[in-house]
Short mmCIF file of C-alpha atoms in Angstrom, two decimals:
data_model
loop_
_atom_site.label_atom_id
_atom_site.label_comp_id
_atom_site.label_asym_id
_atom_site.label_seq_id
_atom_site.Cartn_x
_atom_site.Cartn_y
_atom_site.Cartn_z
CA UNK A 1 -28.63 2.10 19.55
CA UNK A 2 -28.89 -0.05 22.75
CA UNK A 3 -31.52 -2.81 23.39
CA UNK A 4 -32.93 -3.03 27.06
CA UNK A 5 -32.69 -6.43 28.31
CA UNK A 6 -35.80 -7.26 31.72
CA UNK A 7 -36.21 -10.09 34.02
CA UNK A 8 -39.10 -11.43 34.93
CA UNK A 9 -39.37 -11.67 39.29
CA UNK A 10 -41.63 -14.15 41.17
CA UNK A 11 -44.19 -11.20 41.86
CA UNK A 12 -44.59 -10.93 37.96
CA UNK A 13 -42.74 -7.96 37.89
CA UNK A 14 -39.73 -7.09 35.37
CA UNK A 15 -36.88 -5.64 36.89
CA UNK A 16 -34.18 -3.87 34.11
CA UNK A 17 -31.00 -5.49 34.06
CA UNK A 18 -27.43 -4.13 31.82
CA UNK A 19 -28.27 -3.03 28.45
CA UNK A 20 -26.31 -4.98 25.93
CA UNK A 21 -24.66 -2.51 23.80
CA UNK A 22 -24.21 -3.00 20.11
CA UNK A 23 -20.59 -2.94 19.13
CA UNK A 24 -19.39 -0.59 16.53
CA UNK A 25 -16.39 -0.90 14.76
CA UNK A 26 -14.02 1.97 13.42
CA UNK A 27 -13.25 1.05 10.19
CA UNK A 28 -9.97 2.67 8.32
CA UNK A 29 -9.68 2.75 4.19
CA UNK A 30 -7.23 4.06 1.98
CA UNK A 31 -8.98 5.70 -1.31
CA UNK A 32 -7.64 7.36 -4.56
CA UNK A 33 -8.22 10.67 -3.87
CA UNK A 34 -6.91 11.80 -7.53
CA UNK A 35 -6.28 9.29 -11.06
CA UNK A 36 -2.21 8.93 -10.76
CA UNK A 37 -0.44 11.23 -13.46
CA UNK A 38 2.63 9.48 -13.71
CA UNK A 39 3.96 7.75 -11.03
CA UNK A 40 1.62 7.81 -7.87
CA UNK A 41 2.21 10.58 -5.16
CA UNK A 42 1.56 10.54 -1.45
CA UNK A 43 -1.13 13.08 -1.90
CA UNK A 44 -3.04 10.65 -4.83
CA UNK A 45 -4.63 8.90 -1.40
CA UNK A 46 -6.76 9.75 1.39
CA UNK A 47 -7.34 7.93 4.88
CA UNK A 48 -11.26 7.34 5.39
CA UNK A 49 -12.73 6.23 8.28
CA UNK A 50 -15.86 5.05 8.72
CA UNK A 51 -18.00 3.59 11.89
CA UNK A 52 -19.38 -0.11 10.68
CA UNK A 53 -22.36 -1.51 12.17
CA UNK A 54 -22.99 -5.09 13.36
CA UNK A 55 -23.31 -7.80 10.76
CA UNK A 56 -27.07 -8.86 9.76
CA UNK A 57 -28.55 -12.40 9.18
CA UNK A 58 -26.05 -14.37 6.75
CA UNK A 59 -23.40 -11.35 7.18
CA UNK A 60 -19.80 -11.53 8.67
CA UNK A 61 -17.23 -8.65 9.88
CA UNK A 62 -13.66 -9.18 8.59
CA UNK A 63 -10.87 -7.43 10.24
CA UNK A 64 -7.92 -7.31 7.65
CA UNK A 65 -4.18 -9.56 8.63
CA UNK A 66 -2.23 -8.89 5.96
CA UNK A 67 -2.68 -6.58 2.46
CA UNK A 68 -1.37 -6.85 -0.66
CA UNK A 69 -0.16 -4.40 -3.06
CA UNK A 70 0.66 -5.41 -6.43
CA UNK A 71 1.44 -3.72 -9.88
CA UNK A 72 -1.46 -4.50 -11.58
CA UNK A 73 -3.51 -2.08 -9.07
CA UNK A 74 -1.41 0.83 -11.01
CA UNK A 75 -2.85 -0.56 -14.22
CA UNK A 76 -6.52 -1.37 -13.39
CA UNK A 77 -6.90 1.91 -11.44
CA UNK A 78 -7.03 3.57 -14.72
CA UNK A 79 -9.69 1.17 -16.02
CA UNK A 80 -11.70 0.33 -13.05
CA UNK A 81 -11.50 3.07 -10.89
CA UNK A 82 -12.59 6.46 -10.11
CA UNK A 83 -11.19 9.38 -7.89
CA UNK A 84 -12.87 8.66 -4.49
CA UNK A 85 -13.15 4.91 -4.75
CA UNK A 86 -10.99 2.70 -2.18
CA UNK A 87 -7.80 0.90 -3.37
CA UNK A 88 -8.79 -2.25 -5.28
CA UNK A 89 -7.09 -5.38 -3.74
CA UNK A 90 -6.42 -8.68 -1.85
CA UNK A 91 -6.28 -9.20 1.93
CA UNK A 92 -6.24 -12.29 4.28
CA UNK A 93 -9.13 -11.53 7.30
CA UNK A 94 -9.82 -12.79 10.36
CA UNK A 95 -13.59 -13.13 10.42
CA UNK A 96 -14.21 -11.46 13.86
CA UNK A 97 -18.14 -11.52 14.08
CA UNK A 98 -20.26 -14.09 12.54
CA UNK A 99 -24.04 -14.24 11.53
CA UNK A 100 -23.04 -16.47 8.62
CA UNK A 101 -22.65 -20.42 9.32
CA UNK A 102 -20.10 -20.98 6.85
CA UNK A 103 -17.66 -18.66 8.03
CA UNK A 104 -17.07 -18.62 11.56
CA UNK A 105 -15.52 -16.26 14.48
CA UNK A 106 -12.01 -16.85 14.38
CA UNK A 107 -11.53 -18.26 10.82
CA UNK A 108 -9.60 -16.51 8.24
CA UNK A 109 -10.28 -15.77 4.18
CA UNK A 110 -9.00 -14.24 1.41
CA UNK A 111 -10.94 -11.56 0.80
CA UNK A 112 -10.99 -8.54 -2.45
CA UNK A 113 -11.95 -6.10 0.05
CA UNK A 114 -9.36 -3.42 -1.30
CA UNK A 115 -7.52 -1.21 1.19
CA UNK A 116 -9.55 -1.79 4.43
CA UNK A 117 -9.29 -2.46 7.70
CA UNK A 118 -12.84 -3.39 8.55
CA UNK A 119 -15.28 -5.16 5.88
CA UNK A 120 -18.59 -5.91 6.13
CA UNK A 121 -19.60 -8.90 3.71
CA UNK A 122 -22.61 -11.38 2.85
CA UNK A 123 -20.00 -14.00 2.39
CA UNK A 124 -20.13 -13.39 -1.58
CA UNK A 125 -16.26 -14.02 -3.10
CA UNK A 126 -14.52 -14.83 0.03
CA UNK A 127 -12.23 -18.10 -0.19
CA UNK A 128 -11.75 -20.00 3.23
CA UNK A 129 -7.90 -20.83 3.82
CA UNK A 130 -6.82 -24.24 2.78
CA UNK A 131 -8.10 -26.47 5.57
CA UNK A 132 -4.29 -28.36 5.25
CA UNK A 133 -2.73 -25.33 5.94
CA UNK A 134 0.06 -26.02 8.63
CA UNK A 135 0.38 -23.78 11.53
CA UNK A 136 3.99 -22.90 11.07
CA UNK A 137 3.52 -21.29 7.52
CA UNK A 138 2.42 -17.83 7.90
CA UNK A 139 -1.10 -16.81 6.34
CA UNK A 140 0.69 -13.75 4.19
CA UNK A 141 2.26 -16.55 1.68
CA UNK A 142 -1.83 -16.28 0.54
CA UNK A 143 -0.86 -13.42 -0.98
CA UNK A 144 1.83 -14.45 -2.77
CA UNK A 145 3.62 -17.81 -3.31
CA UNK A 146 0.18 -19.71 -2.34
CA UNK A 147 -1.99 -17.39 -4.03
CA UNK A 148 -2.37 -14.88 -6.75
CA UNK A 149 0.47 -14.57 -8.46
CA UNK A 150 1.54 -18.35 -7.58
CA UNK A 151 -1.48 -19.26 -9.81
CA UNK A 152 -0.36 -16.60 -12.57
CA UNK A 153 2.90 -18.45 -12.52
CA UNK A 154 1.48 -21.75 -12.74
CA UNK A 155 -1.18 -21.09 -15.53
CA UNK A 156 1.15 -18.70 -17.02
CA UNK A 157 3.40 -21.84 -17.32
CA UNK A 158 1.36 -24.81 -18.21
CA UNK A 159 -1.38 -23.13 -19.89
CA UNK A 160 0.07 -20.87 -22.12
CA UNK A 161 3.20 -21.86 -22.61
CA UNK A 162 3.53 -25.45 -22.37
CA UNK A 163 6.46 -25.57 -20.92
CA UNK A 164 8.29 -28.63 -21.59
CA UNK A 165 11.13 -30.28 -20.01
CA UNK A 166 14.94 -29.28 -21.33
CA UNK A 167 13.38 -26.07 -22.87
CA UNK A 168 14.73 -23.05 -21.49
CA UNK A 169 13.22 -20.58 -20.07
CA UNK A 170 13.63 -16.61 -19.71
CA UNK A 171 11.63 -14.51 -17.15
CA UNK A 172 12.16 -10.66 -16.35
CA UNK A 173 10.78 -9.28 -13.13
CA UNK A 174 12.56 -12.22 -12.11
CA UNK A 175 12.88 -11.33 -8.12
CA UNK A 176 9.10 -10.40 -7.79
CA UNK A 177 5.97 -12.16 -6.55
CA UNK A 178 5.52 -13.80 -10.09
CA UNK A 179 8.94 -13.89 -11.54
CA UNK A 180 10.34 -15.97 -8.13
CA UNK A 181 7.73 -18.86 -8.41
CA UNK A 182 8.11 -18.78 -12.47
CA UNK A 183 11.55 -19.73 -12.42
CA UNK A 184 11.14 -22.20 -9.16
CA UNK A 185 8.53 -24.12 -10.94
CA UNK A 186 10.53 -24.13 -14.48
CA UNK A 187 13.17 -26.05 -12.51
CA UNK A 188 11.18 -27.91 -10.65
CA UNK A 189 9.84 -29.29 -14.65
CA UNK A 190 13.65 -29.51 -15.30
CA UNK A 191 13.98 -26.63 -17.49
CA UNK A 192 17.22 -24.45 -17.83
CA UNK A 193 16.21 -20.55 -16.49
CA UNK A 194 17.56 -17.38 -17.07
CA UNK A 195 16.44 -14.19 -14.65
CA UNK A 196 16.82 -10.72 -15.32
CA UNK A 197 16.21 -8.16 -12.32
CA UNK A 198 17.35 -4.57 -11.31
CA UNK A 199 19.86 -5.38 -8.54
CA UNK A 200 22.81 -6.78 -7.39
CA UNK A 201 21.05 -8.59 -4.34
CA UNK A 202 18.22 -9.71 -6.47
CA UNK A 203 20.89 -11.25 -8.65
CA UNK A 204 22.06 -12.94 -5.84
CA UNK A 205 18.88 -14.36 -4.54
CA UNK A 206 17.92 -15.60 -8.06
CA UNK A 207 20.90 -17.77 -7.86
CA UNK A 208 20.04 -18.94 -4.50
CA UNK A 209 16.98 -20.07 -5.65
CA UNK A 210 18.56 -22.27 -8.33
CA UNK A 211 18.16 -20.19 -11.48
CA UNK A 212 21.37 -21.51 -13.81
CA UNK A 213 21.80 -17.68 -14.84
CA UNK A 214 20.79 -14.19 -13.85
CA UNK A 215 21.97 -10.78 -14.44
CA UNK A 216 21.02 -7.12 -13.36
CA UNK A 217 19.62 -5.67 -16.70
CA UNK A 218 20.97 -2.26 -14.86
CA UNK A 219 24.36 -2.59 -14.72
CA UNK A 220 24.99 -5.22 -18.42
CA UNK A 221 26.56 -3.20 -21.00
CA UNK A 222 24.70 -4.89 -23.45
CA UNK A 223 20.75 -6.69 -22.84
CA UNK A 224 21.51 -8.51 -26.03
CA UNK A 225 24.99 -9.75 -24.96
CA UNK A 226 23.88 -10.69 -21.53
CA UNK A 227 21.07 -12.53 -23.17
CA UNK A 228 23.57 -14.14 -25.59
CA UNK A 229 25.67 -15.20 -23.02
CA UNK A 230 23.34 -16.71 -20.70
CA UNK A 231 22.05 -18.58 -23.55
CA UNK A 232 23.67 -18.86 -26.65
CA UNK A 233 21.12 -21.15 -27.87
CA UNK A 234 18.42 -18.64 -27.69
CA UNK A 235 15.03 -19.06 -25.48
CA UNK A 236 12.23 -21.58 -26.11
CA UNK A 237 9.79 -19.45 -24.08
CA UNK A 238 9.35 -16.09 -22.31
CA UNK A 239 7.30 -15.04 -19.13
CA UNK A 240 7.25 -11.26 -19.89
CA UNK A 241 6.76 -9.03 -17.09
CA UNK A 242 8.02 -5.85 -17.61
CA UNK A 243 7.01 -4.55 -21.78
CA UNK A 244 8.72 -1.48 -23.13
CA UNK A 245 11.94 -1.83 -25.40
CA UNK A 246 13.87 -4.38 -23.46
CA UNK A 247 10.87 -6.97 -24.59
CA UNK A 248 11.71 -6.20 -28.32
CA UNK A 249 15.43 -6.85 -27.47
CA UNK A 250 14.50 -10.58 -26.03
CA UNK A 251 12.50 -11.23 -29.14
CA UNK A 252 15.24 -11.01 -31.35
CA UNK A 253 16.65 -14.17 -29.22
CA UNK A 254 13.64 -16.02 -29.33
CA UNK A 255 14.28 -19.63 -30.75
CA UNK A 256 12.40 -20.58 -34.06
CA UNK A 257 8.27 -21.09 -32.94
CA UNK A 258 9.11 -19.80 -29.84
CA UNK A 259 6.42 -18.52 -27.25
CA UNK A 260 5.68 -15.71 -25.03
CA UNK A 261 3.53 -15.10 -22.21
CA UNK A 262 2.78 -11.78 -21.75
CA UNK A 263 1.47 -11.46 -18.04
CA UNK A 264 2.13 -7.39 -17.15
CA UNK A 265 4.02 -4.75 -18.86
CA UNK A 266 5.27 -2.97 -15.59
CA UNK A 267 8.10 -0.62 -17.02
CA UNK A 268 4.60 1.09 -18.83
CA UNK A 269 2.60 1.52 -16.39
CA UNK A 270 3.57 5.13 -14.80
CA UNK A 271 3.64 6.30 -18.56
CA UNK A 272 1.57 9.65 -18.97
CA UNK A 273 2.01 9.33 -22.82
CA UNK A 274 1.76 5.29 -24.38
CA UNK A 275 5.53 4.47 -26.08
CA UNK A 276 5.87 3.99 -29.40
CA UNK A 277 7.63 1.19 -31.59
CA UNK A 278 9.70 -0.13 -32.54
CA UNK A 279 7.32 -3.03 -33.88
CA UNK A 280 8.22 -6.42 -33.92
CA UNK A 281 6.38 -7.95 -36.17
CA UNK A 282 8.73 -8.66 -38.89
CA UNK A 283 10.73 -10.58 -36.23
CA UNK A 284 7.58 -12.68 -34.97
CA UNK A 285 6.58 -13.82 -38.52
CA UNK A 286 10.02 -14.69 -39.36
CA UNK A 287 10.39 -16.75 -35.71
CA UNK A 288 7.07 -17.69 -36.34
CA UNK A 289 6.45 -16.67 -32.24
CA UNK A 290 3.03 -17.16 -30.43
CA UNK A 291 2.79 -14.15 -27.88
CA UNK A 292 -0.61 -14.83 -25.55
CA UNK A 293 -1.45 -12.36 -22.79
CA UNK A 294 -3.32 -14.06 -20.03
CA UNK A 295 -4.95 -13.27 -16.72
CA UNK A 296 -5.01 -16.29 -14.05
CA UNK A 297 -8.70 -15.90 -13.62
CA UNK A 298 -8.82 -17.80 -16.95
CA UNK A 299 -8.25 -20.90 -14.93
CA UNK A 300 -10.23 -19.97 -11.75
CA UNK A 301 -11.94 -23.87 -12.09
CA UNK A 302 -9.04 -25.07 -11.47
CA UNK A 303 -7.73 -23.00 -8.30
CA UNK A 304 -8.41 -25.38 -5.43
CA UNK A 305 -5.86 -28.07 -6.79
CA UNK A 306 -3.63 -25.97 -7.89
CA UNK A 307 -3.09 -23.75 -4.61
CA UNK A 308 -2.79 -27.60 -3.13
CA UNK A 309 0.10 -28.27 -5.55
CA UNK A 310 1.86 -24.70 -4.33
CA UNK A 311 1.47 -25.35 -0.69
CA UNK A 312 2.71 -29.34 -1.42
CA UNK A 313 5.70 -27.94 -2.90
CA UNK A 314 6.28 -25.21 -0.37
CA UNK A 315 6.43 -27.76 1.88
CA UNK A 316 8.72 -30.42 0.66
CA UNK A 317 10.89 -27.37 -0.01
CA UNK A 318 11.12 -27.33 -3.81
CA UNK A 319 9.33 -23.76 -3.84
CA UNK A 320 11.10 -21.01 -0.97
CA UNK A 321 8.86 -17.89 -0.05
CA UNK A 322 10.22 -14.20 0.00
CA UNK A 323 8.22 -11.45 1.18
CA UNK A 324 9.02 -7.99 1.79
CA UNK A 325 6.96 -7.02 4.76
CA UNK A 326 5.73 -3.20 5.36
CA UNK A 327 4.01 -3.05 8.98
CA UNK A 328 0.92 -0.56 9.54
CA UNK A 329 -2.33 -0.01 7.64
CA UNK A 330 -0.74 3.90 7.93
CA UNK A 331 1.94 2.50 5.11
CA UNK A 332 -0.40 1.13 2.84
CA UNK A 333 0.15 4.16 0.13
CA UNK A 334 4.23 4.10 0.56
CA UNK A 335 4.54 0.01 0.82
CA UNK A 336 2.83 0.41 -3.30
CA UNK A 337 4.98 3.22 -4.39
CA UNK A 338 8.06 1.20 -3.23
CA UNK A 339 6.60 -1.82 -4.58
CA UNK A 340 5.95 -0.33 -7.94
CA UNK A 341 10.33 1.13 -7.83
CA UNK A 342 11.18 -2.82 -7.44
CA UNK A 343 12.03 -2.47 -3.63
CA UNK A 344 10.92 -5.09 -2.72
CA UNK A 345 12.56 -9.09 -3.26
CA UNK A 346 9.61 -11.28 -3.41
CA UNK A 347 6.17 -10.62 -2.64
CA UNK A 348 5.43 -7.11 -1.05
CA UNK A 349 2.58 -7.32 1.83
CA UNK A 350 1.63 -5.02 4.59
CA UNK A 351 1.10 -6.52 7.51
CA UNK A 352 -1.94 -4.70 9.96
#
């Protein structure tokens, strides 16, 4: 559709001048094209593209920066989604057309607009970027260490666990978007941390982050020695990221009135059939363990000040940023299937 501009002459007569065309916008999305059956195949997505029209009164056009994928998009696919729906997920977006005062051209949100390249949105549930945000920290860390799963750490932390100063501290996973900050933040409280990951090289970046110990649950003959050995004592808390039998293991190492936060269960969540046992109750009511699962938007009240606190720490350099960066909207599907086989150190992000 075009609208045909006139000008009025001094003889009273309108002469047509350049029709001002509207502007459509080819908008790309990435949709479940089949429920995963296992662990998710190439073929389980499907590249859409759509032609978006110009934003109305109170309406602004996002054009997606970066992406994130995330394990718990495995798990809430199965619960939220259905076979031709578009990836559920976070993005940072430049807002590149405005009829909305409170977002304007050239600003950038944080947006759930799934796997898209191109959103149109009435401004409901997008988050403007910290207005202290320096220039030299790239926008991604939104989607990670300054963002979702920074919070999770955080409330996953203070809130359910209580962590308290000298306690120590065990956290699997402990090389991911979550695990990182979790054992960053338990030093930064002055805790002792143990790390268990599934490589070498994530080993070796736990240490560099100042974890006292960390082992590749891979390669240790023995979970229960390794756990022994990084802490005889035992473990005062747990941030439990991956479920399945190695959880039952670290129970059985769990100081008296210890406590657990369960935040994902990732080892599970390719399972076509759920696992069974073993049960550990009899070990929790001996231990007398509290085990809380929790999702961050518990806390949501409170997620100005505390994204303040992440980016204060980030920069007085007490919290260091990973990210494992896939580049092209055409990688979305492979950058969550890695993602989900624990390639990636840190958080995992595609950028557009």
């Amino acid at each position: 559709m075009s609208v045909t501009m006139s000008l009025l002459t001094v003889t009273g007569q309108y002469l047509p001048t350049a029709k001002k065309r509207r502007i459509m916008v080819k908008a790309k999305s990435w949709v479940m094209t089949k429920h995963f059956d296992g662990f998710p195949k190439k073929s389980d997505f499907g590249l859409k593209v759509e032609e978006l029209p110009e934003p109305k009164d109170g309406e602004v056009l996002l054009e997606a920066v970066f992406l994130s994928v995330d394990p718990y998009m495995r798990l809430f696919s199965k619960i939220h989604m259905k076979e031709g729906d578009v990836m559920i997920g976070e993005q940072v977006a430049k807002v590149i057309q405005s009829k909305n005062p409170a977002f304007p051209v050239g600003s950038h949100v944080v947006s759930n607009s799934g796997w898209r390249t191109h959103t149109l949105s009435d401004g409901t549930g997008l988050t403007p970027i910290l207005s202290e945000w320096p220039k030299d920290v790239s926008l991604s860390l939104v989607l990670g260490t300054i963002g979702m799963p920074g919070l999770t750490a955080v409330y996953g932390i203070e809130e359910v666990l209580g962590l308290q100063k000298g306690e120590t501290l065990l956290v699997n996973a402990a090389a991911g978007a979550v695990g990182s900050v979790v054992g960053q933040i338990a030093k930064i409280k002055g805790c002792k941390v143990v790390g268990s990951a599934g490589s070498d090289a994530k080993v070796a970046y736990l240490k560099e982050l100042g974890f006292d110990e960390a082992f590749n649950y891979k390669t240790v003959g023995s979970l229960e020695e390794a756990l022994r050995k990084a802490s005889p004592e035992g473990y005062d808390c747990f941030f439990e990221n991956v479920g399945g039998p190695s959880s039952y293991v670290v129970l059985e190492q769990m100081k008296k009135f210890g406590r657990i936060a369960v935040c994902g269960s990732i080892s599970t969540y390719n399972d076509s059939e759920p696992q069974t046992g073993p049960y550990p109750y009899f070990t929790v009511i001996l231990k007398q363990l509290k085990m809380e699962g929790f999702i961050y938007s518990r806390w949501q009240h409170k997620n100005h000040e505390t994204l303040k606190r992440l980016l204060a720490w980030v920069k007085e350099g007490k919290l260091q940023c990973r990210e494992h960066v896939t580049k092209g909207f055409e990688n979305m599907p492979a950058a969550f299937m890695g993602m989900l086989q624990g390639e990636n150190i840190g958080k995992a992000v595609v950028a557009v």
